[in-house]
Structures are given as C-alpha cells and as structure tokens.
Coordinates of C-alpha atoms in Angstrom, one line a residue:
Chain A
M6 CA 114.7 169.0 112.9
L7 CA 117.2 167.0 110.9
Q8 CA 115.4 164.5 108.9
K9 CA 117.6 161.8 107.4
K10 CA 116.2 161.5 103.9
K11 CA 119.2 160.6 102.1
Q12 CA 120.3 157.0 101.8
R13 CA 121.9 157.1 98.4
T14 CA 123.4 153.7 98.4
T15 CA 120.2 151.9 99.0
R16 CA 118.3 154.3 96.7
K17 CA 120.0 152.9 93.7
I18 CA 119.1 149.4 94.5
T19 CA 115.6 149.5 95.9
D20 CA 114.2 153.0 95.1
K21 CA 113.0 153.3 91.5
S22 CA 112.7 157.1 91.6
D23 CA 115.4 159.1 89.9
L24 CA 116.6 162.6 90.5
F25 CA 114.4 164.0 87.8
D26 CA 111.3 162.2 89.0
G27 CA 109.6 164.9 91.0
V28 CA 110.8 167.7 88.7
P29 CA 108.2 168.9 86.2
D30 CA 109.0 168.9 82.5
D31 CA 109.4 172.6 82.1
L32 CA 112.1 172.7 84.8
V33 CA 113.9 169.8 83.1
V34 CA 113.7 171.7 79.8
S35 CA 115.2 174.7 81.5
I36 CA 118.1 172.6 82.8
L37 CA 118.6 171.1 79.4
C38 CA 118.6 174.5 77.8
K39 CA 121.4 175.6 80.0
L40 CA 123.2 172.4 79.1
S41 CA 122.8 172.8 75.3
S42 CA 124.1 176.3 75.4
S43 CA 127.1 175.6 77.5
V44 CA 128.5 172.2 76.3
S45 CA 131.9 172.3 74.7
C46 CA 131.2 169.4 72.2
P47 CA 128.2 167.6 70.7
T48 CA 129.0 164.4 72.7
D49 CA 128.3 166.0 76.0
F50 CA 124.8 167.0 74.8
V51 CA 124.0 163.9 72.9
N52 CA 124.9 161.7 75.9
I53 CA 121.8 163.0 77.6
L54 CA 119.6 161.9 74.8
L55 CA 120.8 158.4 75.2
T56 CA 120.0 158.0 78.8
C57 CA 116.3 157.4 78.9
K58 CA 113.1 158.1 77.0
R59 CA 112.0 161.1 79.0
L60 CA 115.3 162.9 78.7
N61 CA 115.4 162.0 75.0
R62 CA 112.0 163.6 74.5
L63 CA 112.8 166.6 76.5
G64 CA 116.3 167.0 75.1
L65 CA 114.9 167.2 71.6
H66 CA 112.4 169.8 72.7
P67 CA 112.5 172.8 70.3
L68 CA 113.4 175.2 73.1
V69 CA 116.4 173.2 74.1
L70 CA 117.5 172.8 70.5
S71 CA 117.1 176.5 69.8
K72 CA 119.5 177.3 72.6
A73 CA 122.3 175.0 71.4
G74 CA 125.6 176.8 71.1
S75 CA 128.0 176.6 68.2
K76 CA 130.1 174.0 70.1
A77 CA 127.1 171.7 70.6
L78 CA 126.6 171.7 66.8
A79 CA 130.3 171.3 66.0
V80 CA 130.0 168.1 63.9
K81 CA 133.3 166.7 62.8
A82 CA 133.7 166.3 59.0
K83 CA 134.5 162.6 59.3
N84 CA 131.3 162.0 61.2
W85 CA 129.1 163.7 58.7
S86 CA 126.0 161.6 57.9
D87 CA 122.3 161.8 57.2
S88 CA 121.6 161.7 60.9
A89 CA 124.0 164.6 61.6
H90 CA 122.2 166.5 58.8
R91 CA 118.9 165.7 60.3
F92 CA 120.0 166.9 63.7
L93 CA 121.1 170.3 62.3
K94 CA 117.8 170.5 60.4
H95 CA 115.9 170.0 63.6
C96 CA 117.9 172.8 65.2
V97 CA 117.2 175.0 62.3
S98 CA 113.5 174.4 62.5
A99 CA 113.7 175.1 66.2
G100 CA 115.0 178.5 65.3
N101 CA 118.6 178.1 66.2
I102 CA 120.7 180.7 64.5
E103 CA 124.0 179.0 64.9
A104 CA 122.5 175.9 63.2
C105 CA 121.3 178.0 60.3
Y106 CA 124.7 179.4 59.8
T107 CA 126.5 176.0 60.3
L108 CA 124.2 174.1 58.0
G109 CA 124.2 177.0 55.5
M110 CA 128.0 176.9 55.2
I111 CA 128.1 173.1 55.0
R112 CA 125.4 173.1 52.3
F113 CA 126.9 175.9 50.3
Y114 CA 130.5 174.8 50.2
C115 CA 130.6 171.1 51.0
L116 CA 127.3 169.8 49.6
Q117 CA 127.4 172.1 46.7
N118 CA 123.9 173.3 47.3
R119 CA 124.4 177.0 46.8
G120 CA 120.8 178.2 46.9
S121 CA 119.8 176.4 50.1
G122 CA 123.1 177.2 51.7
A123 CA 122.9 180.9 50.9
S124 CA 119.3 181.2 52.1
L125 CA 120.1 179.5 55.4
M126 CA 123.0 181.9 55.9
A127 CA 120.7 184.8 55.0
K128 CA 118.3 183.6 57.6
A129 CA 121.0 183.8 60.2
A130 CA 122.2 187.1 58.8
M131 CA 118.8 188.6 59.2
K132 CA 119.0 187.9 62.9
S133 CA 122.3 189.7 63.0
H134 CA 124.5 186.7 63.2
A135 CA 127.9 188.3 62.6
P136 CA 129.8 185.3 61.1
A137 CA 126.9 184.7 58.7
L138 CA 127.0 188.3 57.5
Y139 CA 130.7 188.1 57.0
S140 CA 130.5 184.8 55.1
L141 CA 127.8 186.2 52.8
A142 CA 130.0 189.2 52.2
V143 CA 132.9 186.9 51.1
I144 CA 130.5 185.2 48.8
Q145 CA 129.4 188.5 47.3
F146 CA 133.0 189.7 46.9
N147 CA 134.0 186.6 45.1
G148 CA 130.8 185.9 43.2
S149 CA 130.9 182.4 44.7
G150 CA 128.6 179.9 43.3
G151 CA 128.2 181.9 40.1
S152 CA 130.4 183.5 37.5
K153 CA 132.7 186.4 38.0
N154 CA 130.0 188.7 36.7
N155 CA 128.0 187.8 39.8
K156 CA 130.4 189.6 42.0
D157 CA 128.6 192.4 43.9
L158 CA 131.2 194.5 45.6
R159 CA 128.9 197.0 47.1
A160 CA 126.6 194.3 48.5
G161 CA 129.8 192.7 50.0
V162 CA 130.8 196.0 51.6
A163 CA 127.3 196.5 53.0
L164 CA 127.2 193.1 54.5
C165 CA 130.8 193.5 55.8
A166 CA 129.8 196.8 57.4
R167 CA 126.9 195.2 59.3
A168 CA 129.1 192.4 60.5
A169 CA 131.8 194.9 61.5
F170 CA 129.3 197.0 63.3
L171 CA 128.6 193.9 65.4
G172 CA 132.2 193.7 66.2
H173 CA 133.3 190.8 64.0
V174 CA 137.0 191.0 63.7
D175 CA 137.5 189.5 60.2
A176 CA 134.8 191.8 58.9
L177 CA 136.4 194.8 60.4
R178 CA 139.7 193.9 58.8
E179 CA 138.0 193.2 55.4
L180 CA 136.2 196.5 55.5
G181 CA 139.4 198.3 56.5
H182 CA 141.1 196.9 53.4
C183 CA 138.2 197.8 51.2
L184 CA 138.3 201.3 52.4
Q185 CA 142.0 201.6 51.9
D186 CA 141.8 200.2 48.4
G187 CA 138.5 201.8 47.3
Y188 CA 137.1 198.4 46.7
G189 CA 133.4 198.4 46.5
V190 CA 133.3 201.7 48.4
R191 CA 134.8 205.1 48.0
Q192 CA 138.4 205.1 49.0
N193 CA 139.1 206.5 52.5
I194 CA 142.5 205.5 53.6
T195 CA 142.4 207.0 57.1
E196 CA 139.1 205.4 57.8
G197 CA 140.4 202.1 56.5
R198 CA 143.4 202.3 58.7
R199 CA 141.3 203.1 61.7
L200 CA 139.2 200.0 61.1
L201 CA 142.3 197.8 60.8
I202 CA 143.6 199.1 64.1
Q203 CA 140.1 198.6 65.7
A204 CA 140.2 195.0 64.4
N205 CA 143.5 194.4 66.1
A206 CA 142.3 196.1 69.3
R207 CA 139.2 193.9 69.4
E208 CA 141.2 190.8 68.8
L209 CA 143.6 191.7 71.6
A210 CA 140.8 192.6 74.0
S211 CA 139.0 189.3 73.4
S212 CA 142.2 187.3 73.8
L213 CA 143.0 189.1 77.0
N214 CA 139.5 188.5 78.2
T215 CA 140.0 184.7 77.9
V216 CA 143.4 185.0 79.4
V217 CA 142.1 187.1 82.3
K218 CA 139.4 184.6 83.0
R219 CA 141.9 181.8 83.1
Q220 CA 144.4 183.7 85.1
L221 CA 142.0 185.1 87.6
K222 CA 141.8 181.9 89.5
Q223 CA 145.6 181.7 89.9
Q224 CA 146.6 185.3 90.3
H225 CA 145.1 188.2 92.0
Q226 CA 147.0 191.1 90.4
R227 CA 145.0 194.0 89.1
R228 CA 147.3 195.2 86.4
L229 CA 148.1 192.9 83.6
N230 CA 151.2 193.6 81.6
Y231 CA 150.4 191.5 78.6
Q232 CA 153.8 191.7 77.1
H233 CA 155.2 189.6 79.8
Y234 CA 152.9 186.7 79.2
A235 CA 154.2 183.8 77.2
Y236 CA 151.9 181.2 76.0
M237 CA 152.4 177.6 75.0
T238 CA 150.0 178.0 72.2
G239 CA 152.7 178.4 69.6
S240 CA 152.9 181.4 67.4
G241 CA 150.2 183.4 69.0
C242 CA 148.1 186.0 67.3
P243 CA 149.9 186.9 64.1
L244 CA 149.0 190.5 63.6
L245 CA 149.9 191.5 67.1
S246 CA 153.1 189.5 67.3
D247 CA 154.9 192.4 65.7
F248 CA 154.4 194.5 68.7
G249 CA 155.7 191.9 71.1
C250 CA 152.2 190.8 72.2
N251 CA 152.0 187.1 72.4
V252 CA 148.4 186.4 72.9
P253 CA 146.7 183.2 71.9
V254 CA 144.9 183.3 68.5
P255 CA 141.2 183.6 69.1
E256 CA 139.2 180.5 68.4
G257 CA 137.6 180.4 65.0
H258 CA 134.1 179.1 64.4
P259 CA 133.8 175.3 64.4
V260 CA 132.3 175.3 60.9
N261 CA 135.6 176.5 59.5
V262 CA 137.3 173.5 61.0
F263 CA 134.6 171.4 59.4
L264 CA 135.2 172.9 56.0
K265 CA 139.0 172.5 56.3
E266 CA 138.7 168.8 57.4
W267 CA 136.1 168.1 54.7
F268 CA 138.3 169.1 51.8
E269 CA 141.6 168.2 53.2
S270 CA 140.6 164.7 54.0
G271 CA 139.1 164.1 50.6
L272 CA 135.7 163.5 51.9
G273 CA 134.6 166.3 49.6
E274 CA 135.9 166.5 46.2
L275 CA 137.4 169.8 45.1
G276 CA 136.6 170.3 41.5
Q277 CA 139.2 170.3 38.8
G278 CA 141.9 172.9 39.5
L279 CA 140.0 174.4 42.5
R280 CA 141.9 175.3 45.6
L281 CA 141.3 176.0 49.2
C282 CA 141.9 179.4 50.8
S283 CA 145.5 179.2 51.9
H284 CA 144.8 180.6 55.3
K285 CA 144.6 177.6 57.5
G286 CA 141.9 178.9 59.7
C287 CA 139.5 179.5 56.8
G288 CA 138.7 176.3 54.9
R289 CA 136.7 177.9 52.1
P290 CA 137.1 176.4 48.7
E291 CA 136.8 178.1 45.3
T292 CA 133.6 177.5 43.5
R293 CA 135.0 178.2 40.1
A294 CA 138.5 178.4 38.6
H295 CA 140.6 181.4 39.5
E296 CA 138.0 182.7 41.9
F297 CA 140.3 183.6 44.7
R298 CA 143.0 186.3 44.6
R299 CA 146.6 185.1 44.5
C300 CA 149.7 186.5 46.1
S301 CA 151.1 188.6 43.3
V302 CA 154.6 188.1 44.4
C303 CA 155.0 184.4 44.4
G304 CA 151.6 183.3 43.0
T305 CA 151.6 180.0 45.0
V306 CA 149.0 180.8 47.5
N307 CA 145.5 182.2 47.2
Y308 CA 142.9 183.7 49.5
C309 CA 139.2 184.1 49.6
S310 CA 139.4 187.6 51.2
R311 CA 141.8 190.3 52.1
G312 CA 141.3 189.5 55.7
C313 CA 142.6 185.9 55.2
Q314 CA 145.4 187.2 53.1
A315 CA 146.6 189.6 55.8
L316 CA 146.4 187.1 58.5
D317 CA 148.2 184.4 56.6
W318 CA 150.9 186.8 55.6
K319 CA 151.8 187.5 59.1
L320 CA 151.3 184.0 60.3
R321 CA 153.5 182.2 57.9
H322 CA 153.5 183.5 54.3
K323 CA 155.8 186.4 55.1
V324 CA 158.8 184.0 55.6
E325 CA 158.2 181.8 52.6
C326 CA 157.0 184.3 50.0
G327 CA 159.5 185.3 47.3
P328 CA 159.2 186.5 43.8
M329 CA 159.3 183.4 41.5
E330 CA 157.2 184.4 38.6
R331 CA 155.0 187.3 38.2
W332 CA 151.4 186.2 38.1
Q333 CA 148.6 188.5 37.4
E334 CA 145.4 187.7 39.2
E335 CA 143.2 186.0 36.6
G336 CA 139.5 186.2 36.2
G337 CA 139.2 189.2 38.4
N338 CA 140.4 192.7 38.5
G339 CA 144.1 193.2 38.3
N340 CA 143.9 195.8 41.0
G341 CA 142.9 193.1 43.5
G342 CA 145.9 191.0 42.8
D343 CA 148.5 193.7 42.9
G344 CA 146.7 195.5 45.6
G345 CA 146.9 192.2 47.4
A346 CA 150.6 191.8 47.8
G347 CA 151.2 195.5 47.7
G348 CA 148.3 195.8 50.1
M349 CA 150.1 193.4 52.4
E350 CA 153.1 195.6 52.5
E351 CA 151.0 198.6 53.0
V352 CA 149.1 197.0 55.8
G353 CA 152.3 196.2 57.7
E354 CA 153.5 199.8 57.4
A355 CA 150.2 201.3 58.2
E356 CA 149.9 199.3 61.4
D357 CA 153.4 200.0 62.4
L358 CA 153.0 203.7 61.8
A359 CA 149.7 203.9 63.5
I360 CA 150.6 202.1 66.7
G361 CA 154.2 203.3 66.9
Chain B
M19 CA 112.6 199.9 96.8
S20 CA 111.8 202.6 99.3
M21 CA 111.9 201.5 102.9
A22 CA 110.0 203.7 105.2
A23 CA 111.5 204.8 108.6
V24 CA 113.2 202.9 111.3
E25 CA 111.8 199.5 111.5
T26 CA 112.1 197.1 108.6
K27 CA 109.0 195.2 108.2
K28 CA 109.3 191.5 108.9
I29 CA 107.3 188.8 107.2
T30 CA 106.7 185.4 108.7
L31 CA 106.9 182.3 106.6
R32 CA 105.8 178.9 107.6
T33 CA 107.4 175.9 105.9
A34 CA 105.9 172.5 105.3
D35 CA 107.5 171.1 108.4
N36 CA 105.9 173.9 110.5
H37 CA 109.0 176.0 111.1
E38 CA 108.5 179.7 111.1
F39 CA 111.0 182.0 109.6
E40 CA 111.0 185.8 110.0
V41 CA 112.5 187.6 107.1
E42 CA 112.9 191.2 106.2
E43 CA 110.5 192.5 103.7
A44 CA 113.2 193.2 101.2
I45 CA 114.2 189.5 101.1
A46 CA 110.6 188.3 101.0
M47 CA 110.1 190.5 98.0
E48 CA 112.8 188.6 96.1
F49 CA 110.3 185.7 96.0
S50 CA 108.1 186.8 93.2
T51 CA 105.3 184.5 94.3
I52 CA 105.2 186.3 97.6
K53 CA 105.6 189.7 96.0
T54 CA 102.7 189.1 93.7
F55 CA 100.6 187.9 96.7
F56 CA 101.4 191.2 98.6
D57 CA 100.7 193.3 95.5
E58 CA 97.3 191.9 95.4
N59 CA 96.6 191.8 99.1
P60 CA 98.5 194.7 100.6
D61 CA 96.8 194.4 104.0
A62 CA 97.8 190.8 104.5
S63 CA 101.3 191.6 105.6
E64 CA 100.7 190.7 109.2
D65 CA 99.7 187.2 108.5
T66 CA 102.0 184.2 108.3
I67 CA 102.4 183.0 104.8
P68 CA 102.2 179.2 104.5
L69 CA 104.7 177.5 102.1
P70 CA 103.5 173.9 102.0
N71 CA 106.0 173.0 99.2
V72 CA 109.2 174.2 100.9
T73 CA 111.1 172.5 103.7
S74 CA 112.9 174.5 106.4
K75 CA 116.3 173.4 105.2
C76 CA 115.6 174.7 101.7
L77 CA 114.1 177.9 102.9
S78 CA 117.0 178.7 105.2
A79 CA 119.4 178.1 102.3
I80 CA 117.3 180.3 100.0
I81 CA 117.1 183.1 102.6
E82 CA 120.9 183.0 102.9
Y83 CA 121.3 183.2 99.2
C84 CA 118.9 186.1 98.8
K85 CA 120.5 188.0 101.7
S86 CA 124.0 187.6 100.2
H87 CA 122.8 188.6 96.7
L88 CA 121.0 191.7 98.0
A89 CA 124.2 192.7 99.9
F90 CA 126.2 192.2 96.7
R91 CA 123.7 194.3 94.7
A92 CA 123.8 197.1 97.2
R93 CA 127.5 197.5 96.6
E94 CA 128.9 199.2 93.5
T95 CA 128.9 197.0 90.5
S96 CA 132.4 196.2 89.4
S97 CA 134.3 193.2 88.1
S98 CA 135.6 192.3 91.5
I99 CA 132.0 192.1 92.8
D100 CA 131.1 189.9 89.8
E101 CA 133.9 187.7 90.8
Q102 CA 132.8 187.5 94.4
V103 CA 129.2 186.7 93.3
R104 CA 130.6 183.9 91.1
T105 CA 132.6 182.5 93.9
Y106 CA 129.7 182.7 96.3
D107 CA 127.5 180.9 93.8
E108 CA 130.0 178.2 93.3
E109 CA 130.4 177.6 97.0
F110 CA 126.7 177.6 97.4
V111 CA 126.3 174.6 95.1
K112 CA 129.5 172.8 95.6
A113 CA 128.8 171.0 98.8
R114 CA 125.2 170.1 98.0
D115 CA 124.3 166.7 96.8
N116 CA 121.9 166.1 93.9
E117 CA 118.9 165.5 96.1
S118 CA 119.2 168.8 97.9
L119 CA 119.9 170.6 94.6
K120 CA 116.7 169.1 93.3
E121 CA 114.7 170.3 96.3
L122 CA 116.3 173.8 96.0
I123 CA 115.2 173.9 92.4
L124 CA 111.7 172.9 93.2
A125 CA 111.5 175.4 96.0
A126 CA 113.0 178.2 93.9
N127 CA 110.5 177.4 91.1
Y128 CA 107.6 177.5 93.6
L129 CA 108.8 180.7 95.1
N130 CA 109.6 182.1 91.6
I131 CA 113.1 183.4 92.3
K132 CA 114.4 183.7 88.7
A133 CA 118.1 184.4 89.4
L134 CA 118.5 181.5 91.9
L135 CA 116.6 179.1 89.6
D136 CA 118.9 180.0 86.6
M137 CA 122.0 179.5 88.7
L138 CA 120.8 176.2 90.0
N139 CA 119.8 175.0 86.6
Q140 CA 123.2 175.9 85.2
A141 CA 124.8 174.1 88.2
V142 CA 122.9 170.9 87.4
A143 CA 123.8 171.3 83.7
D144 CA 127.4 171.6 84.6
R145 CA 127.2 168.4 86.6
I146 CA 125.8 166.4 83.8
K147 CA 128.0 167.5 80.9
N148 CA 131.3 165.9 80.2
K149 CA 130.1 162.6 81.4
S150 CA 129.4 159.4 79.6
V151 CA 125.9 158.0 79.2
E152 CA 126.4 155.3 81.9
Y153 CA 127.7 157.9 84.3
V154 CA 124.8 160.2 83.9
R155 CA 122.4 157.3 84.4
R156 CA 124.2 156.2 87.6
F157 CA 124.6 159.7 88.9
F158 CA 121.0 160.4 88.7
G159 CA 119.6 157.0 89.3
L160 CA 118.0 157.0 85.9
E161 CA 116.5 153.8 84.6
N162 CA 117.3 152.9 81.1
D163 CA 113.8 152.2 79.6
Y164 CA 115.0 151.5 76.1
T165 CA 114.8 148.0 74.7
P166 CA 118.2 146.9 73.2
E167 CA 116.8 147.4 69.7
E168 CA 115.6 150.9 70.6
E169 CA 118.9 151.7 72.2
A170 CA 120.9 150.6 69.2
A171 CA 118.6 152.7 67.0
I172 CA 119.0 155.8 69.1
R173 CA 122.8 155.2 69.3
A174 CA 123.0 154.9 65.6
E175 CA 121.0 158.0 65.0
N176 CA 123.4 160.0 67.2
E177 CA 126.6 158.3 66.1
W178 CA 127.8 161.5 64.4
A179 CA 128.3 163.2 67.8
F180 CA 130.8 160.7 69.1
E181 CA 134.5 160.7 68.6
G182 CA 135.3 157.8 66.3
V183 CA 133.3 154.6 66.1
D184 CA 134.8 152.9 69.1
P185 CA 132.9 153.8 72.2
D186 CA 135.8 152.8 74.5
D187 CA 137.6 156.0 73.4
D188 CA 135.7 158.2 75.8

C-alpha cells in the first residue's frame, strides 16, 4: 500500500517538474490570494513575482492584487518610484480598496495632486473603508487643498459619523469632540462624552485582542487582569495610561508612516511655513498656511484634528506644554483654538469622571 | 441535516489505487462533488463511487479532517473550540511535506471541500511568505525561466518593495 513516491533529493537534480506543476492556474491563484492578503510586508509578496514567469503572471492576476492587504502595499517612502506607483495603480484597477486609500493619501498629500487623491479616497470611502472616510473628514474639517472657505464642517461630521459607525477609533474620538464642542453638529455633551469613552473601550478591546492572541500560546488562563500586564513597548496607549492600563498602542495604518517619512526625510518638500501635524502617528501636512489648529496654551504644536490633539496631549505634550505666549488660532475660528486646549483639559476630566 | 433512525447510511468510495473506503453519509456530504451527485441521483446511494483522481492516502487524511471538523461543529461554538480547531489544523499540515500538501489540495479541489481547500491554501501561502526568492525557488523546485536581462528588468521593476538597495540585507 505504501508507495514511495518521494525522492526529494533526486527530484531537484533530475526531475524538472516543480510543486506547482500539476496544480491548475485557478488553484495557484487561490493560494496567491491567501498570500497577498496575509503577508506582513511587500517584500514577501514581491519575492514570489521574481521566481518564475508563471508565478509572475499569476501573481499579478487582478484577483490576487485585489486581495492584497494594507501591509502588502506598505511602500516605504524612501523607496517611492514610478514602479511603486505603477504597482499601486494596478492594484487600484484590480479593485483593491486599500490601494485606493493608500494611493489616494499619497497623491493628495505627497504628490500634491488633490483632485485625484481625493477621488481615490472617495472610491474607497464609498466601499465603506473606515480610514478613507476618516481621512476625508479631516480634509473637510480643515478645507485641505483649498482655502479656509472650503471648510465644510457638516460634511466632515457626516463622514466622521460613517467612519465611527464602522468602529474607527479616531473617528469616534473626533466625533465625540465635535459633539462636545458643537462643531459642525448640534452640541450634545453627553453624547460626545459617550463616544469618547466608546473610542477608548474599542481601543482597549483591540489591544487586548492582539495581546490575547499572543498570550494564548503561552498561558492558559481564562481571566485576564490587564492591569497586571507590563509591556516592553514603551509608553503604551496614551489615553488609557491614566487608568493604569498599559496596553500597547494599536498599530496605525502604513500610509501614515509613509507620510511621516516622506516629509521628515525631506523627500517631499513642505511648502513655505507649512507644518506637519505634531502627533507623531499622523504625518499629515498642512496644505496652506495656518491650516491646522494650534495648542492655545503654548502655541508651539499644531494638529490636523481634535483626535490627534487629544492623543498627543496624553502621549507627550502634557509634560512639555506651558504657557509661553498666548496665540490665537489664526485663519480659522477662534473657538477651535481655545476649545482645543480648553478641550484638552475638559477631555481629561470628562474621561476621569466617566470611568471613575 | 436530518438523519433518519438507527443506522447511519454508509457510502463506499473507491480511490484511484482501488482501495475502498466506507464513510458515513454525513462525512460524504462534506464533499460537495459527491453531495451534488447524490442530489441529482438519489437512488445511486448503494453504488460505489469511483474517485479516479484521489489516492487512498489522501482520502484517508481528508476523511480524518472532515470527521474532526464535524465533531467540532457539533459542539457549542466558543473561543476555546476555535482555538482547538486552529490547533488541529496546524497539526494537520505541520508534518506534511510539500508534495503531499499539493496532492491534498488537488484532492480537496476535485472533491470540492471548500473549508479544507481554504485551509490548505493558507498553509501553503504561509510556507512561501517570509522567504527569499532563491529559497522559494529551491523549496518548490521551481526553475528560473528568466533570461538574465529579463530578470534584471523584473527586479528593477519591483525594487521598491525591497529594503534598501543591497540585496544582501535580507
């Protein structure tokens, strides 16, 4: 009954057939689809394209490209080139939503192509891509790419609401702040506070989820007391650290890393006097002078959104902020600026009150 | 599915190497190919089904898999069950070499068992990611059919995906 078919050592030398020989194209495509959706960096996927002509052809099949995950498309800013651009375009034509969002962000902010960037992001947003909805909301709130008269607060709130409905943590936070301040929507402080708590809860849940998956292999306990976990990841999630919860900060989207590297390394030129959002995880640049809101206490940092402002406050700005000169927010409404820093204080209390 | 009465119906399957396997109907119904066949020919259940594309080794492994998964599904769904399913799947593929994985994939495709096929595809994908080009070629015995110029062109086209310019880095 046992048939010795395998002689792997001799197979390499004499036998020309390879593992994928007898496997029909559609099965190979299925395997490559699984590959593209689960790789953790572009290298792992592109390596397959370099092996032989058949895998190259099948690896570039639209179905495979359409399933590529955000990590497979995570181009590094220093590697940006026409061929990288082409690859993303292929993925976009294959119908890959992540590619639409990634290329949209890159075109909008880095390549200064506002129209094309926004329309790509809109394409992703229409397929309910939460980060795309949130990014478009930020653009609407700031009137990015246009003048300050192009700000559309209500559109921003609507987009934020859709992203928040999908569970996007930053959008939940942003919407919470908008409700608290009556920014673009009728003021509703309780509802705003509720959303802020919900954002924190979601962030905690997703952090715990990754922790649990990691820990499950090592430990078999049912109940997790998260306050006893210490992580080597440094400061941990800023907004929850107040409550003694040290959970790792959830991973941002790779395209934010791209934006940050693009501008910080000087690959992309920031226009005269334009600044980056001071929240390190964001990477968005201003598209016109004084577009972003400044901290009204010290005036040295500025943020694209309330969400970034709140996060950065807890992460690092709280310790370094101090009244130096009083700056009013320029080019926008004064409420935003004062509401910002005042809002930051308020946020802290609100969250303390609510949880405690 | 509703099982009548005391005796579970058994279905006989004959593999390519002329081994006969008797399986319970529930398990045979996991194979969509067989299920469709029976839906169209309800009175053919007494006959032996020939499976010319499946070896006995494959079929016994597949039957094991389907049996275990049916048992898992019969229990209450919970995260601990999911964990057990995951562990079972990992063990199922871990010991198998590439050749037998390939046969299993072809068999699962022929018998149209979606869950098993998905799992096997993911397992192969897991084996080929995180590896260099040379390693993938060696691992699967792939022949590089590019000319040096073509290879250089393809490499240049995809340079953006690699860490740094120096290929010795990875």
